[in-house]
Amino acid sequence: MTAKKPRGRPRAYEPEVALRQAADAFWKTGYAGTSLDDITAATGMNRPSLRAAFGDKHTIYLKALASYWDLQFSAMRKALEGGGALKDTLMRVYDASLAIYFSGHGSTRGCFVVGTAITEAIDDADIQRAVMDGFRTLDADFEARLRMARDAGELKKDADPAALALLSSATLHTIAMRARAGAPRKDLRKLAQKAVSVICG
């Protein structure tokens, strides 16, 4: 008995790959500067197939933004859970982020959120919500690790984990902006080291 062949035509694309290719297009030229034609060119999909798989441009962008946050959170949590001294842990976070910012095959891409979402967040409630939810998650993850460090005696007893978390996130945002502006990776790592020295007291 022969196995039944699946009905319909097989997909000519992998959804995760196509979404990553769409994200790359947005990452390069921003939300406003990226057209549907640019996305179809990046993914190799025609408009009807693109719309059927992902929706309109706005929906595709929100999915790309969510995918980027997942990447950032995953890299951050892996770094935070790696053990060791607080200063080493924080540097792992910044190094992991730098690896993302400099993942453009020879060009500096910076942070997807800073490079594409911040300007759109002013007039787009969906993008603004996604950005702020992401920032709150970054703050919470930093704060949890800093609270552990204070309880373990790595920070002063009167240290404020919430305030230090905001400083840690602000450092990440600064690095992201400077990376997008073309600052060398080694200079950004030095900036992170100086910030870590201040955070750890």
mmCIF file of C-alpha atoms in Angstrom:
data_model
loop_
_atom_site.group_PDB
_atom_site.id
_atom_site.type_symbol
_atom_site.label_atom_id
_atom_site.label_comp_id
_atom_site.label_asym_id
_atom_site.label_seq_id
_atom_site.Cartn_x
_atom_site.Cartn_y
_atom_site.Cartn_z
ATOM 1 C CA MET A 1 0.000 0.000 0.000
ATOM 2 C CA THR A 2 1.446 3.310 -1.050
ATOM 3 C CA ALA A 3 1.369 6.317 1.244
ATOM 4 C CA LYS A 4 -1.083 9.054 0.341
ATOM 5 C CA LYS A 5 0.429 12.208 -1.008
ATOM 6 C CA PRO A 6 -0.453 15.406 0.889
ATOM 7 C CA ARG A 7 -3.029 17.539 -0.837
ATOM 8 C CA GLY A 8 -2.252 20.954 -2.255
ATOM 9 C CA ARG A 9 0.982 22.536 -3.304
ATOM 10 C CA PRO A 10 3.822 22.576 -0.772
ATOM 11 C CA ARG A 11 4.823 25.952 0.584
ATOM 12 C CA ALA A 12 7.608 27.535 -1.431
ATOM 13 C CA TYR A 13 8.877 29.354 1.636
ATOM 14 C CA GLU A 14 9.629 28.843 5.306
ATOM 15 C CA PRO A 15 7.574 31.276 7.427
ATOM 16 C CA GLU A 16 10.388 31.915 9.944
ATOM 17 C CA VAL A 17 12.885 32.539 7.164
ATOM 18 C CA ALA A 18 10.500 34.803 5.270
ATOM 19 C CA LEU A 19 9.721 36.823 8.403
ATOM 20 C CA ARG A 20 13.418 37.214 9.119
ATOM 21 C CA GLN A 21 13.981 38.411 5.560
ATOM 22 C CA ALA A 22 11.143 40.916 5.935
ATOM 23 C CA ALA A 23 12.641 42.087 9.224
ATOM 24 C CA ASP A 24 15.994 42.584 7.506
ATOM 25 C CA ALA A 25 14.303 44.875 4.976
ATOM 26 C CA PHE A 26 12.708 46.954 7.751
ATOM 27 C CA TRP A 27 15.972 46.960 9.712
ATOM 28 C CA LYS A 28 17.820 48.462 6.769
ATOM 29 C CA THR A 29 15.435 51.255 5.729
ATOM 30 C CA GLY A 30 12.944 51.614 8.601
ATOM 31 C CA TYR A 31 9.195 51.135 8.624
ATOM 32 C CA ALA A 32 8.246 54.159 6.521
ATOM 33 C CA GLY A 33 11.113 53.620 4.085
ATOM 34 C CA THR A 34 10.226 49.992 3.395
ATOM 35 C CA SER A 35 7.536 49.289 0.808
ATOM 36 C CA LEU A 36 5.635 46.098 0.134
ATOM 37 C CA ASP A 37 7.700 45.780 -3.045
ATOM 38 C CA ASP A 38 10.839 45.842 -0.892
ATOM 39 C CA ILE A 39 9.411 43.101 1.309
ATOM 40 C CA THR A 40 8.389 40.948 -1.647
ATOM 41 C CA ALA A 41 11.885 41.362 -3.081
ATOM 42 C CA ALA A 42 13.482 40.429 0.242
ATOM 43 C CA THR A 43 11.314 37.353 0.771
ATOM 44 C CA GLY A 44 10.917 36.250 -2.850
ATOM 45 C CA MET A 45 7.154 36.092 -2.307
ATOM 46 C CA ASN A 46 4.546 37.835 -4.428
ATOM 47 C CA ARG A 47 2.037 40.191 -2.816
ATOM 48 C CA PRO A 48 -0.894 37.764 -2.638
ATOM 49 C CA SER A 49 1.275 35.080 -1.027
ATOM 50 C CA LEU A 50 2.805 37.609 1.352
ATOM 51 C CA ARG A 51 -0.584 38.917 2.436
ATOM 52 C CA ALA A 52 -2.003 35.416 2.836
ATOM 53 C CA ALA A 53 0.941 34.339 4.986
ATOM 54 C CA PHE A 54 1.524 37.424 7.126
ATOM 55 C CA GLY A 55 -1.081 40.114 6.438
ATOM 56 C CA ASP A 56 -0.499 43.720 5.396
ATOM 57 C CA LYS A 57 2.689 45.737 5.857
ATOM 58 C CA HIS A 58 1.708 46.916 9.336
ATOM 59 C CA THR A 59 0.974 43.391 10.508
ATOM 60 C CA ILE A 60 4.207 42.085 9.010
ATOM 61 C CA TYR A 61 6.132 44.799 10.828
ATOM 62 C CA LEU A 62 4.501 44.051 14.185
ATOM 63 C CA LYS A 63 5.360 40.373 13.749
ATOM 64 C CA ALA A 64 8.954 41.307 12.898
ATOM 65 C CA LEU A 65 9.122 43.556 15.974
ATOM 66 C CA ALA A 66 7.762 40.798 18.217
ATOM 67 C CA SER A 67 10.289 38.374 16.745
ATOM 68 C CA TYR A 68 13.113 40.823 17.458
ATOM 69 C CA TRP A 69 12.017 41.273 21.065
ATOM 70 C CA ASP A 70 11.994 37.480 21.462
ATOM 71 C CA LEU A 71 15.569 37.393 20.163
ATOM 72 C CA GLN A 72 16.646 40.183 22.528
ATOM 73 C CA PHE A 73 14.921 38.688 25.576
ATOM 74 C CA SER A 74 16.316 35.226 24.872
ATOM 75 C CA ALA A 75 19.881 36.524 24.567
ATOM 76 C CA MET A 76 19.477 38.676 27.682
ATOM 77 C CA ARG A 77 18.018 35.927 29.869
ATOM 78 C CA LYS A 78 20.678 33.465 28.795
ATOM 79 C CA ALA A 79 23.300 36.011 29.851
ATOM 80 C CA LEU A 80 21.570 36.830 33.138
ATOM 81 C CA GLU A 81 21.183 33.181 34.084
ATOM 82 C CA GLY A 82 24.783 32.304 33.342
ATOM 83 C CA GLY A 83 25.981 32.724 36.926
ATOM 84 C CA GLY A 84 29.077 34.497 38.168
ATOM 85 C CA ALA A 85 29.659 37.973 39.545
ATOM 86 C CA LEU A 86 27.188 40.737 38.781
ATOM 87 C CA LYS A 87 29.680 42.754 36.725
ATOM 88 C CA ASP A 88 30.438 39.716 34.553
ATOM 89 C CA THR A 89 26.731 38.992 34.152
ATOM 90 C CA LEU A 90 25.940 42.538 33.038
ATOM 91 C CA MET A 91 28.812 42.506 30.560
ATOM 92 C CA ARG A 92 27.457 39.267 29.097
ATOM 93 C CA VAL A 93 24.152 41.064 28.527
ATOM 94 C CA TYR A 94 25.840 43.964 26.758
ATOM 95 C CA ASP A 95 28.092 41.673 24.732
ATOM 96 C CA ALA A 96 25.062 39.634 23.649
ATOM 97 C CA SER A 97 23.315 42.822 22.529
ATOM 98 C CA LEU A 98 26.402 44.028 20.680
ATOM 99 C CA ALA A 99 26.478 40.701 18.844
ATOM 100 C CA ILE A 100 22.937 41.444 17.622
ATOM 101 C CA TYR A 101 23.684 45.067 16.727
ATOM 102 C CA PHE A 102 26.721 44.051 14.674
ATOM 103 C CA SER A 103 25.070 41.079 12.943
ATOM 104 C CA GLY A 104 24.629 42.817 9.592
ATOM 105 C CA HIS A 105 27.202 40.873 7.577
ATOM 106 C CA GLY A 106 29.830 43.601 7.612
ATOM 107 C CA SER A 107 27.533 46.553 8.359
ATOM 108 C CA THR A 108 26.307 47.863 11.686
ATOM 109 C CA ARG A 109 22.570 47.436 12.088
ATOM 110 C CA GLY A 110 22.136 48.592 15.644
ATOM 111 C CA CYS A 111 18.931 47.780 17.500
ATOM 112 C CA PHE A 112 15.815 46.962 15.461
ATOM 113 C CA VAL A 113 13.622 48.809 17.977
ATOM 114 C CA VAL A 114 15.736 51.966 18.092
ATOM 115 C CA GLY A 115 16.332 51.955 14.344
ATOM 116 C CA THR A 116 12.781 51.311 13.176
ATOM 117 C CA ALA A 117 10.168 51.605 15.921
ATOM 118 C CA ILE A 118 10.891 54.737 17.956
ATOM 119 C CA THR A 119 9.870 57.264 15.304
ATOM 120 C CA GLU A 120 6.734 55.278 14.445
ATOM 121 C CA ALA A 121 5.679 54.948 18.100
ATOM 122 C CA ILE A 122 4.644 58.606 18.193
ATOM 123 C CA ASP A 123 1.642 58.102 15.903
ATOM 124 C CA ASP A 124 1.106 54.343 15.974
ATOM 125 C CA ALA A 125 -0.499 52.990 19.156
ATOM 126 C CA ASP A 126 0.260 49.348 18.297
ATOM 127 C CA ILE A 127 3.959 50.004 17.783
ATOM 128 C CA GLN A 128 4.119 52.239 20.842
ATOM 129 C CA ARG A 129 2.553 49.497 22.963
ATOM 130 C CA ALA A 130 4.977 46.887 21.638
ATOM 131 C CA VAL A 131 7.955 49.146 22.315
ATOM 132 C CA MET A 132 6.889 50.042 25.859
ATOM 133 C CA ASP A 133 6.038 46.431 26.715
ATOM 134 C CA GLY A 134 9.518 45.461 25.561
ATOM 135 C CA PHE A 135 11.172 48.192 27.605
ATOM 136 C CA ARG A 136 9.238 47.140 30.704
ATOM 137 C CA THR A 137 10.394 43.555 30.205
ATOM 138 C CA LEU A 138 14.028 44.653 29.908
ATOM 139 C CA ASP A 139 13.680 46.718 33.094
ATOM 140 C CA ALA A 140 12.066 43.830 34.975
ATOM 141 C CA ASP A 141 14.735 41.325 33.922
ATOM 142 C CA PHE A 142 17.533 43.678 34.978
ATOM 143 C CA GLU A 143 15.779 44.482 38.257
ATOM 144 C CA ALA A 144 15.334 40.809 39.175
ATOM 145 C CA ARG A 145 19.079 40.143 38.732
ATOM 146 C CA LEU A 146 20.060 43.315 40.587
ATOM 147 C CA ARG A 147 17.754 42.447 43.472
ATOM 148 C CA MET A 148 19.441 39.041 43.695
ATOM 149 C CA ALA A 149 22.824 40.773 43.706
ATOM 150 C CA ARG A 150 21.770 43.074 46.556
ATOM 151 C CA ASP A 151 20.412 40.159 48.582
ATOM 152 C CA ALA A 152 23.682 38.281 48.011
ATOM 153 C CA GLY A 153 25.749 41.237 49.215
ATOM 154 C CA GLU A 154 27.177 42.179 45.821
ATOM 155 C CA LEU A 155 25.519 45.600 46.099
ATOM 156 C CA LYS A 156 25.142 47.893 49.073
ATOM 157 C CA LYS A 157 22.183 47.168 51.347
ATOM 158 C CA ASP A 158 20.599 50.517 50.468
ATOM 159 C CA ALA A 159 21.012 49.989 46.712
ATOM 160 C CA ASP A 160 17.823 50.551 44.711
ATOM 161 C CA PRO A 161 17.441 47.641 42.232
ATOM 162 C CA ALA A 162 14.651 49.438 40.332
ATOM 163 C CA ALA A 163 16.748 52.568 39.810
ATOM 164 C CA LEU A 164 19.824 50.543 38.853
ATOM 165 C CA ALA A 165 17.693 48.523 36.420
ATOM 166 C CA LEU A 166 16.652 51.728 34.669
ATOM 167 C CA LEU A 167 20.305 52.740 34.454
ATOM 168 C CA SER A 168 21.185 49.324 33.055
ATOM 169 C CA SER A 169 18.443 49.600 30.422
ATOM 170 C CA ALA A 170 19.430 53.183 29.614
ATOM 171 C CA THR A 171 22.976 51.982 28.979
ATOM 172 C CA LEU A 172 21.607 49.353 26.601
ATOM 173 C CA HIS A 173 19.596 52.007 24.733
ATOM 174 C CA THR A 174 22.622 54.314 24.520
ATOM 175 C CA ILE A 175 24.755 51.526 23.095
ATOM 176 C CA ALA A 176 21.994 50.727 20.594
ATOM 177 C CA MET A 177 21.760 54.322 19.367
ATOM 178 C CA ARG A 178 25.506 54.757 19.088
ATOM 179 C CA ALA A 179 25.833 51.450 17.243
ATOM 180 C CA ARG A 180 23.217 52.606 14.724
ATOM 181 C CA ALA A 181 25.161 55.861 14.361
ATOM 182 C CA GLY A 182 28.319 53.950 13.467
ATOM 183 C CA ALA A 183 30.329 53.878 16.708
ATOM 184 C CA PRO A 184 33.004 51.144 16.722
ATOM 185 C CA ARG A 185 32.153 47.998 18.651
ATOM 186 C CA LYS A 186 35.241 48.253 20.845
ATOM 187 C CA ASP A 187 34.256 51.772 21.926
ATOM 188 C CA LEU A 188 30.757 50.632 22.785
ATOM 189 C CA ARG A 189 32.125 47.792 24.873
ATOM 190 C CA LYS A 190 34.284 50.256 26.792
ATOM 191 C CA LEU A 191 31.176 52.383 27.382
ATOM 192 C CA ALA A 192 29.404 49.306 28.763
ATOM 193 C CA GLN A 193 32.328 48.525 31.068
ATOM 194 C CA LYS A 194 32.262 52.047 32.494
ATOM 195 C CA ALA A 195 28.516 51.854 33.062
ATOM 196 C CA VAL A 196 28.851 48.477 34.777
ATOM 197 C CA SER A 197 31.455 49.939 37.137
ATOM 198 C CA VAL A 198 28.970 52.659 38.137
ATOM 199 C CA ILE A 199 26.055 50.229 38.497
ATOM 200 C CA CYS A 200 28.034 47.794 40.620
ATOM 201 C CA GLY A 201 29.378 50.597 42.799
#
